[in-house]
Short mmCIF file of C-alpha atoms and ligand atoms in Angstrom, two decimals:
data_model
loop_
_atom_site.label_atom_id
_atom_site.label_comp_id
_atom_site.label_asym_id
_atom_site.label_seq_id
_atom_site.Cartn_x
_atom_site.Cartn_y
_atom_site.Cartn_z
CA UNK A 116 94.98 -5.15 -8.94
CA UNK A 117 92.54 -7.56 -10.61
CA UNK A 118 91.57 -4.75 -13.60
CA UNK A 119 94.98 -2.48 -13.88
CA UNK A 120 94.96 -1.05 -17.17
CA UNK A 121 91.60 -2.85 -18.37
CA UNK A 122 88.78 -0.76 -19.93
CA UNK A 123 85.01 -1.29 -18.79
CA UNK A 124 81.85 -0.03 -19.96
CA UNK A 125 78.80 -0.29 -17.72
CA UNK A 126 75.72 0.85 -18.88
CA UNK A 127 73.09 2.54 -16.58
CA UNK A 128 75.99 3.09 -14.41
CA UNK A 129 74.92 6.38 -13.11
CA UNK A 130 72.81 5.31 -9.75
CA UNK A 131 71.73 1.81 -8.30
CA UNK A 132 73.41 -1.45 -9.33
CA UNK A 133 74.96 -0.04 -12.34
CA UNK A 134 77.49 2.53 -9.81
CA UNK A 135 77.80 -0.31 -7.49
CA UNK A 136 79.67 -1.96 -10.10
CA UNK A 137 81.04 0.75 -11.38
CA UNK A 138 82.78 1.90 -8.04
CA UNK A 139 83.76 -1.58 -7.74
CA UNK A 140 85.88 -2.35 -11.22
CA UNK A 141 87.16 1.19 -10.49
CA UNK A 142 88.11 0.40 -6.95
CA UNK A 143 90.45 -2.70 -8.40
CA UNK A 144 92.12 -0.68 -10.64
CA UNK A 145 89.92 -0.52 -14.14
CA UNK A 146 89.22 2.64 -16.13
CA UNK A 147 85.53 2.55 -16.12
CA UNK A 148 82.77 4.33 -19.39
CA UNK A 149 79.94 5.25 -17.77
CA UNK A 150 76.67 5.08 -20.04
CA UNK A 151 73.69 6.06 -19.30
CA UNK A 152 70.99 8.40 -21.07
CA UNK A 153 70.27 11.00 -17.93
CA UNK A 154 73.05 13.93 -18.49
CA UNK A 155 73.62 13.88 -14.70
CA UNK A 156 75.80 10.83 -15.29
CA UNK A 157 78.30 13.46 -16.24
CA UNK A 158 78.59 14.49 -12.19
CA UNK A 159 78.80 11.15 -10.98
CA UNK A 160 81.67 10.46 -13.32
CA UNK A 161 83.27 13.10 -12.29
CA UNK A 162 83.31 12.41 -8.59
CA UNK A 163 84.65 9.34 -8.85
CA UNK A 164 87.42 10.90 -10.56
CA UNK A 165 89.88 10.43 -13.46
CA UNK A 166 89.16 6.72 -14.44
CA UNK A 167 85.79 7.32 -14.73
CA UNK A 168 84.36 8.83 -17.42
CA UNK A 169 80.71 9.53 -18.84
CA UNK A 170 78.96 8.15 -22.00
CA UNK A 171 75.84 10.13 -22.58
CA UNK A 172 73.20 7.52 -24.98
CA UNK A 173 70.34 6.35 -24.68
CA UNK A 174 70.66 2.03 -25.55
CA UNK A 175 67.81 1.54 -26.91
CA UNK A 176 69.05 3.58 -30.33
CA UNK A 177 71.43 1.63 -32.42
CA UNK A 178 73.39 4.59 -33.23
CA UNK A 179 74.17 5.92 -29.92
CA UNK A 180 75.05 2.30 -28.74
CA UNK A 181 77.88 2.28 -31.25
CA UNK A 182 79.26 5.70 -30.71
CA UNK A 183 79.50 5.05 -26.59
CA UNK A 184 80.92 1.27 -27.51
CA UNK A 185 83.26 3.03 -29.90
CA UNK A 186 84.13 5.91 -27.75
CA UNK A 187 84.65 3.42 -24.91
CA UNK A 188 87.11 1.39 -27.20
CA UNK A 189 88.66 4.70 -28.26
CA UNK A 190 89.92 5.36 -24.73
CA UNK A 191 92.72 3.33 -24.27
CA UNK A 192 92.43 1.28 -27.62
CA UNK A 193 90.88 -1.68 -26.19
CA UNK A 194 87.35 -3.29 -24.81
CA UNK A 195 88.05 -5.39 -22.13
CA UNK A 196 84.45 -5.55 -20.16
CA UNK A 197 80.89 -4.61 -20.58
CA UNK A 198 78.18 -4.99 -18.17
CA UNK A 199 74.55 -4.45 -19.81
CA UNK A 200 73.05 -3.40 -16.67
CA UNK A 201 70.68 -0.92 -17.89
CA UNK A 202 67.25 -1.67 -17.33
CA UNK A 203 63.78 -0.35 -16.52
CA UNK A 204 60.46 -2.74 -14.80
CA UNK A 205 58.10 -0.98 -16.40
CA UNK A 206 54.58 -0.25 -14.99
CA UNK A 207 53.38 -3.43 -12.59
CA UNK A 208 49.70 -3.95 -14.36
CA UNK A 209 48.20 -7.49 -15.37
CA UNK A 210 48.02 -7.76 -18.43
CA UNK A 211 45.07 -6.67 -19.76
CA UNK A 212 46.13 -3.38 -18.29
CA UNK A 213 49.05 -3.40 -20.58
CA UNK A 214 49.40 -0.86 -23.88
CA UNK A 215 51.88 -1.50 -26.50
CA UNK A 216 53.53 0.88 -25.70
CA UNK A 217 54.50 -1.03 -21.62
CA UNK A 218 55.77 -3.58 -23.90
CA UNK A 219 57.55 -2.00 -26.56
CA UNK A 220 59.70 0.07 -24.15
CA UNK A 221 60.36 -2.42 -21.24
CA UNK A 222 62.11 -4.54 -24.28
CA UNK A 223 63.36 -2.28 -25.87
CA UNK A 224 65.50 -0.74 -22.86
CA UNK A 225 65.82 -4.62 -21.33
CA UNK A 226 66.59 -6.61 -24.29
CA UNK A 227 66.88 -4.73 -27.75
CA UNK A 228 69.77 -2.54 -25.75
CA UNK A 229 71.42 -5.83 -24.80
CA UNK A 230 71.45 -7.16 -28.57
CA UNK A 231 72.80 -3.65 -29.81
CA UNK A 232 75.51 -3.56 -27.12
CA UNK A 233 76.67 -6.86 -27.35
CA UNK A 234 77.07 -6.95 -30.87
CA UNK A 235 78.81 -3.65 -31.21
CA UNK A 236 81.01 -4.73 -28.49
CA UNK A 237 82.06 -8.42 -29.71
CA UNK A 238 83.29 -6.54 -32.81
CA UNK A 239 85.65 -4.91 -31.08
CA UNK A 240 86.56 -7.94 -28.68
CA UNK A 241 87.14 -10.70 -31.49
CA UNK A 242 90.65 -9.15 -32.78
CA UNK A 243 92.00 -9.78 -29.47
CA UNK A 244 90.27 -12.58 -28.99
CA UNK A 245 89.59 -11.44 -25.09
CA UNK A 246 86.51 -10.06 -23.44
CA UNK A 247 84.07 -10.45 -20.22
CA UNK A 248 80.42 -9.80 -20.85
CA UNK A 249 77.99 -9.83 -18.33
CA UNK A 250 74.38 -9.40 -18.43
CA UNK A 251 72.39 -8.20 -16.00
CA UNK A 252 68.76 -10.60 -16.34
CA UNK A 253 66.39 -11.09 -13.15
CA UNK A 254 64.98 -13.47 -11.16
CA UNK A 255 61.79 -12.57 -13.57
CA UNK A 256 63.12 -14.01 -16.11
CA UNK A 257 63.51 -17.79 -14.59
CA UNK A 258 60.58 -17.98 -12.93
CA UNK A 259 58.44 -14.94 -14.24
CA UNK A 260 56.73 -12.27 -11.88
CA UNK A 261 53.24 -11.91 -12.22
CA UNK A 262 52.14 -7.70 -12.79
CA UNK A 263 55.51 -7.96 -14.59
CA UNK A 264 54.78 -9.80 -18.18
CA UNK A 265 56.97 -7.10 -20.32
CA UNK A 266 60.15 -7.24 -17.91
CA UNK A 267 60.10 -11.15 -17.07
CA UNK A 268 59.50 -11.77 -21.36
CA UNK A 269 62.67 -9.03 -21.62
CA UNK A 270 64.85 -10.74 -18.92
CA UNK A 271 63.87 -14.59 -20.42
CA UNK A 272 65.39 -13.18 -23.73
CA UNK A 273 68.25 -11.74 -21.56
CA UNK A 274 68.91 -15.04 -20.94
CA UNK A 275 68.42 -16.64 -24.19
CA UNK A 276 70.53 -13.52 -25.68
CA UNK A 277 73.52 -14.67 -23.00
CA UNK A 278 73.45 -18.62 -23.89
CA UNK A 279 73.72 -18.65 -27.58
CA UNK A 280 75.91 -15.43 -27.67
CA UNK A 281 78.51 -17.53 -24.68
CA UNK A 282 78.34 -20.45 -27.31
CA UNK A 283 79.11 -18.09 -30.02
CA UNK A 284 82.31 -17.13 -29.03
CA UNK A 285 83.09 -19.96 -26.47
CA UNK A 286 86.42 -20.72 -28.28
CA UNK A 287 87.54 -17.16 -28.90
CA UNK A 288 88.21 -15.75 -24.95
CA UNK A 289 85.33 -14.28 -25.11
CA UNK A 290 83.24 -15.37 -21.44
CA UNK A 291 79.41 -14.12 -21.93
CA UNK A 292 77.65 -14.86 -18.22
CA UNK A 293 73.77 -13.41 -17.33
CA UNK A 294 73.49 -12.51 -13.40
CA UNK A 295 69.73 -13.20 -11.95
CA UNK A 296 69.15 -10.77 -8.79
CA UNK A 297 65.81 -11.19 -6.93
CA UNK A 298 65.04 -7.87 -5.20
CA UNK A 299 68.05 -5.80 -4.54
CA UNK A 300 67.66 -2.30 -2.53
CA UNK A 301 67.45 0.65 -5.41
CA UNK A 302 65.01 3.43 -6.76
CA UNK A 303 64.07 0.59 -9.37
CA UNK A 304 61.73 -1.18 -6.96
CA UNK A 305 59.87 2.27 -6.15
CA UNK A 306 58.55 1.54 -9.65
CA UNK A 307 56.37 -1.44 -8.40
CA UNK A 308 53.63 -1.12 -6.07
CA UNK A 309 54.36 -2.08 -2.34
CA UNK A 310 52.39 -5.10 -2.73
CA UNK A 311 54.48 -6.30 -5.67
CA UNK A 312 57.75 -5.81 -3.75
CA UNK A 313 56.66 -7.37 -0.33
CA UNK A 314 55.46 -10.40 -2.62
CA UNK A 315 58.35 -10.72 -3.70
CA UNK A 316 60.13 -10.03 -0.57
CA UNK A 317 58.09 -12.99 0.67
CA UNK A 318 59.53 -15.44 -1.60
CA UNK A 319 63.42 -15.12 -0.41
CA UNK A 320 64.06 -17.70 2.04
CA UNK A 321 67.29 -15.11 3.92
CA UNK A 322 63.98 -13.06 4.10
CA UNK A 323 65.76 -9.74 2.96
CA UNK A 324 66.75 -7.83 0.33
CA UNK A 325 70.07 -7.94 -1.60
CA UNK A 326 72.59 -4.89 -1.91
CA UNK A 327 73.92 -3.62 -4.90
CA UNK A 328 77.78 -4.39 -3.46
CA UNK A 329 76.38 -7.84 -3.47
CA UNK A 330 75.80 -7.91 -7.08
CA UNK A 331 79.28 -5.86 -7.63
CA UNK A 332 80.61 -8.76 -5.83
CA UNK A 333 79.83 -11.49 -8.19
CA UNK A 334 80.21 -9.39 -10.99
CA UNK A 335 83.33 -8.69 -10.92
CA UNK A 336 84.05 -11.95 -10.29
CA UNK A 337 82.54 -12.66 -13.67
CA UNK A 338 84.36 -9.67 -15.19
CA UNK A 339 88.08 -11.03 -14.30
CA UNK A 340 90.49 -13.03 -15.71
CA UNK A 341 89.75 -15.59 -12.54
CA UNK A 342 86.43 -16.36 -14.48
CA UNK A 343 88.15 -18.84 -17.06
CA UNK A 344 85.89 -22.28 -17.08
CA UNK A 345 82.51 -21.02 -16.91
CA UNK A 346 80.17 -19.04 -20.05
CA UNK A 347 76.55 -18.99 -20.68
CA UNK A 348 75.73 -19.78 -17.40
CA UNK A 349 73.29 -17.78 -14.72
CA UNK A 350 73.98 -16.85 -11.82
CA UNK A 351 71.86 -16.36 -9.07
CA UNK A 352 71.83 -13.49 -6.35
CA UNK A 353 68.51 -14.40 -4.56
CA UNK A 354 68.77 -15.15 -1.14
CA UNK A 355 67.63 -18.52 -2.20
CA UNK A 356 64.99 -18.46 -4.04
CA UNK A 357 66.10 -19.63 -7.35
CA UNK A 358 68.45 -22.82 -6.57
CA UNK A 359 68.41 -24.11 -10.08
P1 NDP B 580 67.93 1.85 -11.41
O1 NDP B 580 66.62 2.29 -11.91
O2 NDP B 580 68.37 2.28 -10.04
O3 NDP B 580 69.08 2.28 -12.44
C1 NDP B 580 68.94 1.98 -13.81
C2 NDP B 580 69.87 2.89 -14.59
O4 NDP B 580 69.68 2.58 -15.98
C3 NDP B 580 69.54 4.37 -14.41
O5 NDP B 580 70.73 5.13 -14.28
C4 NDP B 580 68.81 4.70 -15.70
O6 NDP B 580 68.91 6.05 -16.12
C5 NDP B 580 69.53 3.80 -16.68
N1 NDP B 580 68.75 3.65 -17.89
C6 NDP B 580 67.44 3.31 -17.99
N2 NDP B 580 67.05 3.32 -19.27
C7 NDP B 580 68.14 3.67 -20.00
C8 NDP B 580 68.36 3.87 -21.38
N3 NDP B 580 67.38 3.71 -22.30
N4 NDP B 580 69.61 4.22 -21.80
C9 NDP B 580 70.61 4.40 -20.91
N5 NDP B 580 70.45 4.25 -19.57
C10 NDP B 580 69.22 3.88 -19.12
O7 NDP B 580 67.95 0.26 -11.55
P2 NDP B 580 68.69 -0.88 -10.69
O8 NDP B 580 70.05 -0.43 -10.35
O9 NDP B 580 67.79 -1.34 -9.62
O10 NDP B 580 68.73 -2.06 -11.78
C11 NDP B 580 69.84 -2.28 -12.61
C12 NDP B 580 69.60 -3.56 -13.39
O11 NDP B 580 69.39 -4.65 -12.49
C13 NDP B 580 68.38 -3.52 -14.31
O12 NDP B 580 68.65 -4.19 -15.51
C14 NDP B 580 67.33 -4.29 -13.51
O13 NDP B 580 66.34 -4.86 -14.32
C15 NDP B 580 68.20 -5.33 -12.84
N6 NDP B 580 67.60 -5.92 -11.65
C16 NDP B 580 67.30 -5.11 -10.58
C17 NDP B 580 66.69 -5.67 -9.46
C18 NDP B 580 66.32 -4.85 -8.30
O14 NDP B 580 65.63 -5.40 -7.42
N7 NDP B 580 66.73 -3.60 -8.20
C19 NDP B 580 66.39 -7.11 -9.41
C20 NDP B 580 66.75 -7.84 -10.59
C21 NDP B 580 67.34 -7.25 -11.66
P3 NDP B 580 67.66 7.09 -15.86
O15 NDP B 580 68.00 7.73 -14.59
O16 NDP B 580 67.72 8.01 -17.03
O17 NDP B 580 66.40 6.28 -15.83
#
């Protein structure tokens, strides 16, 4: 199978996109650390049974990023994947209805967590001189979402974060790729207001929503060794909407 004996680490892997991926690098054969902050993602690891396992840390703290990346590592003495999927819209206000405090969390637990994975990760990576990173961004972040300043801003730097990190460690087997979903079907989007969904909605020319599998799909795509001529680049799962 595509990931026999490699070692993942997907973080908010405990519901929505994040298990969706999870179940899928399991399902092709990788041993898969689960991190998430809600202590629940101890049940789900356990039902999906002995290649799973479950990370408890919250990613926006340094500290706990290090100890799940290193406790991930630990497991079978090697990194081979990480998926920043962790991520949170944040309240769907213009901006003048914004506090600090919208913005300081939606980056911190969108972008900050990104930085602090990645770079505890690529430590790990560089001695082998092998890795697949992939970064979950949005469709926010290429064309921005209006009611959604803090999360687009977060997902832009996503980007950003992805590019210069890919060019980083281009010549060291290290592949660094962002994914942009429009609106896929979890409990994130019961976060925005109905209005701010079907807007968006509106915008897809297939005129439907995506599935997480769909975003496993490509993923893990990303994620294997298949993936060899390609880093730094964006990939779209929006129904067509973004075709740039
Ligand atoms: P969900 O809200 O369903 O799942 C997000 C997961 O991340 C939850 O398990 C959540 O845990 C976890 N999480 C949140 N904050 C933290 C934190 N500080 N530390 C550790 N874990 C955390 O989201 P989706 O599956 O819908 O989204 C996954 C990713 O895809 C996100 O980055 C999102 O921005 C992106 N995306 C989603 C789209 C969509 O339409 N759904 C579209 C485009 C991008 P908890 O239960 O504790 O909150």
């Amino acid at each position: 199978m595509r990931f026999d004996r490699k070692t993942a680490l997907v973080t908010g892997g405990a519901r929505g996109i994040g298990l969706a991926i999870t179940e899928r690098l399991l399902s092709e054969g990788a041993r898969v650390a689960i991190v998430d902050r809600d202590p629940s993602v101890e049940a789900v690891a356990k039902t999906l049974g002995p290649s799973a396992r479950a990370l408890v840390a919250d990613v926006t703290r340094s500290a706990e990023v290090d100890r799940a990346v290193g406790a991930a590592h630990a497991w079978a003495d090697r990194l081979d994947i990480v998926v920043n999927n962790a991520g949170i819209t944040g309240r769907s206000y213009p901006i003048w209805e914004l506090s600090d405090e919208d913005w300081q969390q939606v980056l911190a637990v969108d972008l900050t967590s990104v930085f602090y994975v990645c770079r505890a990760a690529v430590k790990l990576m560089l001695p082998r001189q092998a890795g697949r990173i992939v970064n979950i961004a949005s469709i926010a972040g290429k064309e921005g979402n209006p009611t959604l300043v803090p999360y687009s801003s977060a997902k832009a730097g996503v980007i950003g974060l992805t590019k210069a990190l890919a060019k980083e460690v281009a010549t060291r087997g290290i592949l660094v790729h962002a994914v942009a979903p429009a609106v896929i079907g979890t409990e994130l989007l019961q976060q925005m207001t109905k209005d701010t969904v079907d807007m968006l909605v509106a915008k897809i020319p297939m005129g439907r929503v995506g599935t997480p599998a769909e975003v496993a799909t490509l993923v893990a795509w990303l994620a294997s060794d298949e993936c060899t001529f390609t880093t730094g680049a964006v990939h779209d799962l929006s129904g067509g909407r973004a075709t740039y």
